[in-house]
PDB file of C-alpha atoms in Angstrom:
ATOM      1  CA  MET F   1    -318.525  76.610  21.507  1.00 41.00           C
ATOM      2  CA  ALA F   2    -314.846  76.701  23.005  1.00 42.00           C
ATOM      3  CA  GLY F   3    -314.588  74.922  25.859  1.00 46.00           C
ATOM      4  CA  GLY F   4    -310.953  75.346  28.214  1.00 48.00           C
ATOM      5  CA  LYS F   5    -308.429  73.652  26.168  1.00 52.00           C
ATOM      6  CA  SER F   6    -309.807  74.709  22.983  1.00 53.00           C
ATOM      7  CA  GLY F   7    -309.742  78.440  24.113  1.00 50.00           C
ATOM      8  CA  ALA F   8    -306.252  78.009  25.427  1.00 57.00           C
ATOM      9  CA  VAL F   9    -305.273  76.541  22.251  1.00 63.00           C
ATOM     10  CA  ARG F  10    -306.812  79.570  20.713  1.00 63.00           C
ATOM     11  CA  ALA F  11    -305.358  81.616  22.799  1.00 64.00           C
ATOM     12  CA  ALA F  12    -301.644  80.205  22.276  1.00 71.00           C
ATOM     13  CA  ILE F  13    -301.902  80.055  18.535  1.00 76.00           C
ATOM     14  CA  PHE F  14    -303.351  83.631  17.861  1.00 78.00           C
ATOM     15  CA  GLY F  15    -300.897  85.115  20.357  1.00 81.00           C
ATOM     16  CA  LEU F  16    -297.598  83.243  18.715  1.00 88.00           C
ATOM     17  CA  ASN F  17    -298.734  84.830  15.447  1.00 87.00           C
ATOM     18  CA  ASP F  18    -299.548  87.976  16.403  1.00 91.00           C
ATOM     19  CA  GLY F  19    -296.178  88.087  18.138  1.00 93.00           C
ATOM     20  CA  ILE F  20    -294.242  87.707  15.282  1.00 94.00           C
ATOM     21  CA  VAL F  21    -296.619  89.721  13.024  1.00 94.00           C
ATOM     22  CA  SER F  22    -296.546  92.877  15.438  1.00 93.00           C
ATOM     23  CA  ASN F  23    -293.139  92.923  16.093  1.00 94.00           C
ATOM     24  CA  VAL F  24    -291.523  92.356  12.795  1.00 93.00           C
ATOM     25  CA  SER F  25    -293.369  95.143  11.819  1.00 93.00           C
ATOM     26  CA  LEU F  26    -292.709  97.251  14.347  1.00 93.00           C
ATOM     27  CA  ILE F  27    -289.075  96.861  14.284  1.00 92.00           C
ATOM     28  CA  MET F  28    -288.949  97.113  10.619  1.00 91.00           C
ATOM     29  CA  GLY F  29    -290.817 100.416  10.706  1.00 90.00           C
ATOM     30  CA  VAL F  30    -288.435 101.672  13.347  1.00 89.00           C
ATOM     31  CA  ALA F  31    -285.695 100.803  11.043  1.00 87.00           C
ATOM     32  CA  GLY F  32    -287.029 102.558   8.287  1.00 85.00           C
ATOM     33  CA  GLY F  33    -287.337 105.349  10.268  1.00 84.00           C
ATOM     34  CA  VAL F  34    -283.841 105.962  11.734  1.00 80.00           C
ATOM     35  CA  ALA F  35    -282.465 104.835   8.215  1.00 72.00           C
ATOM     36  CA  GLY F  36    -279.369 106.971   7.688  1.00 65.00           C
ATOM     37  CA  SER F  37    -280.053 109.087  10.705  1.00 62.00           C
ATOM     38  CA  GLY F  38    -277.349 108.388  12.725  1.00 61.00           C
ATOM     39  CA  ALA F  39    -279.094 107.068  15.412  1.00 64.00           C
ATOM     40  CA  ASP F  40    -278.462 104.437  17.490  1.00 69.00           C
ATOM     41  CA  PRO F  41    -278.790 101.190  16.477  1.00 71.00           C
ATOM     42  CA  ARG F  42    -279.796  99.634  19.840  1.00 81.00           C
ATOM     43  CA  ILE F  43    -282.921 101.953  19.587  1.00 88.00           C
ATOM     44  CA  ILE F  44    -284.035  99.096  17.265  1.00 88.00           C
ATOM     45  CA  LEU F  45    -283.955  96.808  19.942  1.00 89.00           C
ATOM     46  CA  LEU F  46    -285.420  99.091  22.620  1.00 91.00           C
ATOM     47  CA  ALA F  47    -288.289  99.314  20.347  1.00 91.00           C
ATOM     48  CA  GLY F  48    -288.844  95.735  19.847  1.00 92.00           C
ATOM     49  CA  MET F  49    -288.408  94.827  23.342  1.00 94.00           C
ATOM     50  CA  ALA F  50    -291.062  97.576  24.451  1.00 94.00           C
ATOM     51  CA  GLY F  51    -293.298  95.956  21.403  1.00 93.00           C
ATOM     52  CA  LEU F  52    -293.025  92.798  23.046  1.00 95.00           C
ATOM     53  CA  LEU F  53    -293.926  93.917  26.563  1.00 95.00           C
ATOM     54  CA  ALA F  54    -296.611  96.380  25.476  1.00 94.00           C
ATOM     55  CA  GLY F  55    -298.519  93.485  22.989  1.00 92.00           C
ATOM     56  CA  ALA F  56    -297.586  90.596  26.090  1.00 93.00           C
ATOM     57  CA  PHE F  57    -299.724  92.618  28.274  1.00 94.00           C
ATOM     58  CA  SER F  58    -302.383  93.719  26.118  1.00 92.00           C
ATOM     59  CA  MET F  59    -303.000  90.120  24.730  1.00 88.00           C
ATOM     60  CA  GLY F  60    -303.286  88.972  28.042  1.00 88.00           C
ATOM     61  CA  ALA F  61    -305.331  91.366  29.548  1.00 92.00           C
ATOM     62  CA  GLY F  62    -307.751  91.179  26.698  1.00 88.00           C
ATOM     63  CA  GLU F  63    -307.856  87.489  26.793  1.00 85.00           C
ATOM     64  CA  TYR F  64    -308.317  87.248  30.318  1.00 89.00           C
ATOM     65  CA  VAL F  65    -311.381  89.653  29.801  1.00 92.00           C
ATOM     66  CA  SER F  66    -312.687  88.103  26.485  1.00 86.00           C
ATOM     67  CA  MET F  67    -312.713  84.714  28.354  1.00 84.00           C
ATOM     68  CA  ARG F  68    -313.956  86.207  31.771  1.00 88.00           C
ATOM     69  CA  VAL F  69    -316.801  87.657  29.793  1.00 90.00           C
ATOM     70  CA  GLN F  70    -317.571  84.416  27.792  1.00 84.00           C
ATOM     71  CA  ARG F  71    -317.593  82.216  31.325  1.00 85.00           C
ATOM     72  CA  GLU F  72    -319.957  84.388  33.021  1.00 87.00           C
ATOM     73  CA  LEU F  73    -321.986  84.161  30.319  1.00 87.00           C
ATOM     74  CA  PHE F  74    -322.313  80.425  30.358  1.00 83.00           C
ATOM     75  CA  GLU F  75    -322.432  79.913  33.668  1.00 83.00           C
ATOM     76  CA  ARG F  76    -325.467  82.560  33.260  1.00 87.00           C
ATOM     77  CA  LEU F  77    -327.175  79.860  30.655  1.00 83.00           C
ATOM     78  CA  ILE F  78    -326.839  77.437  33.344  1.00 85.00           C
ATOM     79  CA  HIS F  79    -328.171  78.767  36.303  1.00 85.00           C
ATOM     80  CA  ILE F  80    -331.336  79.573  34.060  1.00 84.00           C
ATOM     81  CA  GLU F  81    -331.510  76.228  33.030  1.00 82.00           C
ATOM     82  CA  ALA F  82    -330.838  74.735  36.750  1.00 84.00           C
ATOM     83  CA  HIS F  83    -333.384  76.980  37.561  1.00 84.00           C
ATOM     84  CA  GLU F  84    -336.123  75.862  34.926  1.00 81.00           C
ATOM     85  CA  ILE F  85    -335.259  72.070  35.814  1.00 82.00           C
ATOM     86  CA  GLY F  86    -335.836  72.681  39.407  1.00 83.00           C
ATOM     87  CA  SER F  87    -339.406  74.836  39.071  1.00 82.00           C
ATOM     88  CA  ASP F  88    -341.046  72.978  35.660  1.00 81.00           C
ATOM     89  CA  PRO F  89    -339.349  69.338  35.713  1.00 83.00           C
ATOM     90  CA  GLU F  90    -342.023  68.277  33.822  1.00 84.00           C
ATOM     91  CA  GLY F  91    -341.806  70.649  31.329  1.00 84.00           C
ATOM     92  CA  GLU F  92    -337.922  70.242  30.634  1.00 83.00           C
ATOM     93  CA  THR F  93    -338.310  66.412  30.468  1.00 84.00           C
ATOM     94  CA  GLU F  94    -341.078  67.224  27.568  1.00 84.00           C
ATOM     95  CA  GLU F  95    -338.237  69.224  25.948  1.00 82.00           C
ATOM     96  CA  LEU F  96    -335.131  66.993  26.699  1.00 81.00           C
ATOM     97  CA  ALA F  97    -337.461  64.265  25.173  1.00 85.00           C
ATOM     98  CA  ARG F  98    -337.910  66.267  21.890  1.00 84.00           C
ATOM     99  CA  LEU F  99    -334.206  67.121  21.869  1.00 81.00           C
ATOM    100  CA  LEU F 100    -333.436  63.182  22.071  1.00 83.00           C
ATOM    101  CA  GLU F 101    -335.956  62.906  19.335  1.00 84.00           C
ATOM    102  CA  ARG F 102    -333.721  64.724  16.809  1.00 81.00           C
ATOM    103  CA  ARG F 103    -330.889  62.871  17.134  1.00 80.00           C
ATOM    104  CA  GLY F 104    -333.105  59.819  15.909  1.00 82.00           C
ATOM    105  CA  ILE F 105    -334.010  58.068  19.000  1.00 84.00           C
ATOM    106  CA  PRO F 106    -337.482  56.766  18.747  1.00 86.00           C
ATOM    107  CA  ALA F 107    -340.315  59.134  20.602  1.00 83.00           C
ATOM    108  CA  GLU F 108    -341.116  56.504  23.408  1.00 84.00           C
ATOM    109  CA  ASP F 109    -337.144  55.361  23.856  1.00 84.00           C
ATOM    110  CA  ALA F 110    -336.752  59.320  24.337  1.00 82.00           C
ATOM    111  CA  ARG F 111    -339.318  60.017  26.779  1.00 84.00           C
ATOM    112  CA  ARG F 112    -338.407  57.189  28.743  1.00 85.00           C
ATOM    113  CA  SER F 113    -334.712  58.398  28.281  1.00 85.00           C
ATOM    114  CA  ALA F 114    -335.352  62.088  29.744  1.00 83.00           C
ATOM    115  CA  GLN F 115    -337.603  60.678  32.590  1.00 85.00           C
ATOM    116  CA  HIS F 116    -334.327  58.908  33.676  1.00 86.00           C
ATOM    117  CA  ILE F 117    -332.071  61.376  33.147  1.00 85.00           C
ATOM    118  CA  MET F 118    -334.380  64.128  35.005  1.00 84.00           C
ATOM    119  CA  ALA F 119    -334.312  61.804  38.100  1.00 83.00           C
ATOM    120  CA  ASP F 120    -330.962  63.000  38.954  1.00 81.00           C
ATOM    121  CA  PRO F 121    -330.774  67.441  38.649  1.00 79.00           C
ATOM    122  CA  ASP F 122    -326.987  67.302  38.021  1.00 79.00           C
ATOM    123  CA  GLN F 123    -326.985  64.758  35.483  1.00 81.00           C
ATOM    124  CA  ALA F 124    -330.311  66.125  33.736  1.00 79.00           C
ATOM    125  CA  LEU F 125    -328.415  69.739  33.908  1.00 82.00           C
ATOM    126  CA  ASP F 126    -325.274  68.386  32.662  1.00 81.00           C
ATOM    127  CA  VAL F 127    -327.398  66.464  29.745  1.00 81.00           C
ATOM    128  CA  HIS F 128    -329.653  70.139  29.001  1.00 76.00           C
ATOM    129  CA  ALA F 129    -326.518  72.282  29.205  1.00 80.00           C
ATOM    130  CA  ARG F 130    -324.499  69.761  26.261  1.00 79.00           C
ATOM    131  CA  GLU F 131    -328.052  69.313  24.382  1.00 75.00           C
ATOM    132  CA  GLU F 132    -329.338  73.206  24.119  1.00 73.00           C
ATOM    133  CA  PHE F 133    -326.154  75.287  24.452  1.00 74.00           C
ATOM    134  CA  GLY F 134    -323.720  72.736  23.524  1.00 73.00           C
ATOM    135  CA  LEU F 135    -321.483  73.111  26.723  1.00 71.00           C
ATOM    136  CA  ASP F 136    -319.628  71.395  29.070  1.00 69.00           C
ATOM    137  CA  PRO F 137    -320.472  72.758  32.646  1.00 69.00           C
ATOM    138  CA  GLU F 138    -316.915  71.055  33.495  1.00 68.00           C
ATOM    139  CA  GLU F 139    -314.753  73.089  30.658  1.00 71.00           C
ATOM    140  CA  LEU F 140    -316.076  76.461  30.483  1.00 72.00           C
ATOM    141  CA  GLY F 141    -312.372  77.853  30.025  1.00 73.00           C
ATOM    142  CA  SER F 142    -310.098  79.317  32.350  1.00 79.00           C
ATOM    143  CA  PRO F 143    -309.405  83.215  31.751  1.00 85.00           C
ATOM    144  CA  TRP F 144    -306.626  83.107  33.485  1.00 86.00           C
ATOM    145  CA  THR F 145    -305.171  80.003  31.791  1.00 83.00           C
ATOM    146  CA  ALA F 146    -305.580  81.565  28.420  1.00 81.00           C
ATOM    147  CA  ALA F 147    -304.625  84.966  29.530  1.00 86.00           C
ATOM    148  CA  ALA F 148    -300.928  83.392  30.522  1.00 87.00           C
ATOM    149  CA  SER F 149    -300.890  81.541  27.648  1.00 85.00           C
ATOM    150  CA  SER F 150    -301.636  84.528  25.280  1.00 86.00           C
ATOM    151  CA  PHE F 151    -299.092  86.427  27.432  1.00 91.00           C
ATOM    152  CA  LEU F 152    -296.457  83.711  26.747  1.00 92.00           C
ATOM    153  CA  THR F 153    -296.854  82.933  23.265  1.00 92.00           C
ATOM    154  CA  PHE F 154    -296.913  86.492  22.177  1.00 93.00           C
ATOM    155  CA  ALA F 155    -293.728  87.068  23.743  1.00 95.00           C
ATOM    156  CA  VAL F 156    -292.352  83.848  22.304  1.00 95.00           C
ATOM    157  CA  GLY F 157    -293.744  85.262  19.104  1.00 93.00           C
ATOM    158  CA  ALA F 158    -292.286  88.321  19.360  1.00 95.00           C
ATOM    159  CA  PHE F 159    -289.061  87.912  20.700  1.00 96.00           C
ATOM    160  CA  VAL F 160    -288.128  85.734  17.393  1.00 94.00           C
ATOM    161  CA  PRO F 161    -287.591  89.169  15.275  1.00 93.00           C
ATOM    162  CA  LEU F 162    -285.436  90.730  17.723  1.00 93.00           C
ATOM    163  CA  VAL F 163    -282.637  87.562  17.890  1.00 93.00           C
ATOM    164  CA  PRO F 164    -280.615  89.346  15.062  1.00 92.00           C
ATOM    165  CA  PHE F 165    -280.429  92.713  16.724  1.00 90.00           C
ATOM    166  CA  LEU F 166    -278.868  90.847  19.668  1.00 89.00           C
ATOM    167  CA  PHE F 167    -276.047  90.135  18.139  1.00 88.00           C
ATOM    168  CA  ALA F 168    -275.878  92.746  14.769  1.00 85.00           C
ATOM    169  CA  ALA F 169    -276.739  96.018  13.460  1.00 80.00           C
ATOM    170  CA  GLY F 170    -277.896  97.787  10.472  1.00 81.00           C
ATOM    171  CA  ALA F 171    -279.529  96.498   7.443  1.00 81.00           C
ATOM    172  CA  ALA F 172    -278.175  92.450   7.991  1.00 86.00           C
ATOM    173  CA  ALA F 173    -279.575  92.496  11.533  1.00 88.00           C
ATOM    174  CA  ALA F 174    -283.089  93.662  10.164  1.00 87.00           C
ATOM    175  CA  TRP F 175    -283.685  91.940   6.984  1.00 87.00           C
ATOM    176  CA  THR F 176    -282.022  88.583   9.047  1.00 92.00           C
ATOM    177  CA  SER F 177    -285.122  89.425  11.259  1.00 92.00           C
ATOM    178  CA  VAL F 178    -287.608  89.164   8.557  1.00 92.00           C
ATOM    179  CA  ALA F 179    -286.053  86.338   7.512  1.00 93.00           C
ATOM    180  CA  LEU F 180    -286.199  84.432  10.484  1.00 94.00           C
ATOM    181  CA  SER F 181    -289.536  85.846  10.921  1.00 94.00           C
ATOM    182  CA  LEU F 182    -291.181  84.449   7.810  1.00 94.00           C
ATOM    183  CA  VAL F 183    -289.457  80.896   8.534  1.00 94.00           C
ATOM    184  CA  ALA F 184    -291.090  81.126  12.180  1.00 93.00           C
ATOM    185  CA  LEU F 185    -294.604  82.451  10.938  1.00 92.00           C
ATOM    186  CA  PHE F 186    -294.395  79.375   7.605  1.00 93.00           C
ATOM    187  CA  SER F 187    -293.575  77.121  10.120  1.00 90.00           C
ATOM    188  CA  VAL F 188    -296.534  77.964  12.525  1.00 87.00           C
ATOM    189  CA  GLY F 189    -299.211  77.898   9.700  1.00 85.00           C
ATOM    190  CA  ALA F 190    -297.434  74.238   8.333  1.00 86.00           C
ATOM    191  CA  GLY F 191    -298.236  73.198  11.648  1.00 80.00           C
ATOM    192  CA  LEU F 192    -301.725  74.523  12.282  1.00 78.00           C
ATOM    193  CA  SER F 193    -302.365  72.363   8.957  1.00 77.00           C
ATOM    194  CA  VAL F 194    -302.140  69.550  11.344  1.00 73.00           C
ATOM    195  CA  LEU F 195    -305.114  70.587  12.942  1.00 72.00           C
ATOM    196  CA  THR F 196    -307.021  71.997   9.749  1.00 74.00           C
ATOM    197  CA  GLU F 197    -306.069  69.437   7.445  1.00 77.00           C
ATOM    198  CA  ARG F 198    -305.509  72.325   4.804  1.00 84.00           C
ATOM    199  CA  PRO F 199    -302.314  71.856   2.667  1.00 88.00           C
ATOM    200  CA  TRP F 200    -299.356  72.712   4.477  1.00 87.00           C
ATOM    201  CA  LEU F 201    -297.430  74.573   2.208  1.00 91.00           C
ATOM    202  CA  ALA F 202    -300.711  76.766   1.453  1.00 89.00           C
ATOM    203  CA  SER F 203    -301.193  77.085   4.860  1.00 87.00           C
ATOM    204  CA  GLY F 204    -297.480  78.241   5.947  1.00 88.00           C
ATOM    205  CA  GLY F 205    -297.287  80.028   2.840  1.00 92.00           C
ATOM    206  CA  ARG F 206    -300.206  82.310   3.932  1.00 91.00           C
ATOM    207  CA  MET F 207    -298.894  82.822   7.193  1.00 90.00           C
ATOM    208  CA  ALA F 208    -295.380  83.937   5.788  1.00 92.00           C
ATOM    209  CA  LEU F 209    -297.004  86.098   3.092  1.00 94.00           C
ATOM    210  CA  ILE F 210    -299.339  87.882   5.288  1.00 92.00           C
ATOM    211  CA  GLY F 211    -295.958  88.990   7.666  1.00 91.00           C
ATOM    212  CA  GLY F 212    -293.846  89.636   5.388  1.00 92.00           C
ATOM    213  CA  VAL F 213    -296.214  92.105   3.580  1.00 93.00           C
ATOM    214  CA  ALA F 214    -296.819  93.925   6.810  1.00 92.00           C
ATOM    215  CA  ALA F 215    -292.980  94.249   7.109  1.00 91.00           C
ATOM    216  CA  VAL F 216    -292.479  95.510   3.759  1.00 91.00           C
ATOM    217  CA  ILE F 217    -295.162  97.947   4.354  1.00 93.00           C
ATOM    218  CA  THR F 218    -294.020  99.031   7.987  1.00 92.00           C
ATOM    219  CA  HIS F 219    -290.758  99.368   6.667  1.00 89.00           C
ATOM    220  CA  LEU F 220    -291.491 101.935   3.895  1.00 90.00           C
ATOM    221  CA  ILE F 221    -294.138 103.985   6.036  1.00 91.00           C
ATOM    222  CA  GLY F 222    -290.531 104.157   8.136  1.00 88.00           C
ATOM    223  CA  ARG F 223    -288.349 105.329   5.657  1.00 86.00           C
ATOM    224  CA  LEU F 224    -291.197 107.766   4.221  1.00 87.00           C
ATOM    225  CA  ILE F 225    -291.972 109.425   7.500  1.00 83.00           C
ATOM    226  CA  GLY F 226    -287.934 109.017   8.801  1.00 75.00           C
ATOM    227  CA  VAL F 227    -286.645 110.340  11.930  1.00 55.00           C
ATOM    228  CA  GLY F 228    -283.987 112.864  12.424  1.00 51.00           C
ATOM    229  CA  VAL F 229    -281.750 112.575  15.103  1.00 46.00           C
ATOM    230  CA  PRO F 230    -279.429 115.511  16.100  1.00 45.00           C
TER     231      PRO F 230
END
């Protein structure tokens, strides 16, 4: 199960990816909607900034709640295990011996090891948590760390499509935004290949393709719906 570090890394990766994809899609949708309407081009920048802030707060809050519930569940499991160790040490010793046997330790050695471990309640709880639930009691994940990581990385990702609109406007800025976002998505995907050990070209290309398709679809929908501005 995910510990603190893996939870923060996961939140950071999803935050960065979601920030880029969601905001480039929003920007292209708005750009398509206002195309030819005579609307102030700054409306696209405003929409992008609103999307950045709303998405970052939503991601941060969602990640906090998710990690908080996960941590409370893990703490509950550990609390139950601690109670069982205190109330039925012999039964827990037998259970631990069986768990050690499954790891290939001979029965007699497993029994002696279990008795030795159970002599120290703290060590017993640590080993039981690891063996039964795959948990490290010292690393259950920090909701605040995950939330902050998700908030910041989403904001960074969502800022990428906005950059061209700080210096230009119109179709040139819109399609530069898409190009910049695709490069960023490809880079994130290629970087993830170091962790997943998948081909970097395929990993990066997949992320860029998903982002590109989302941007094109939202742009077409924006053009179809349109926005009339007096």
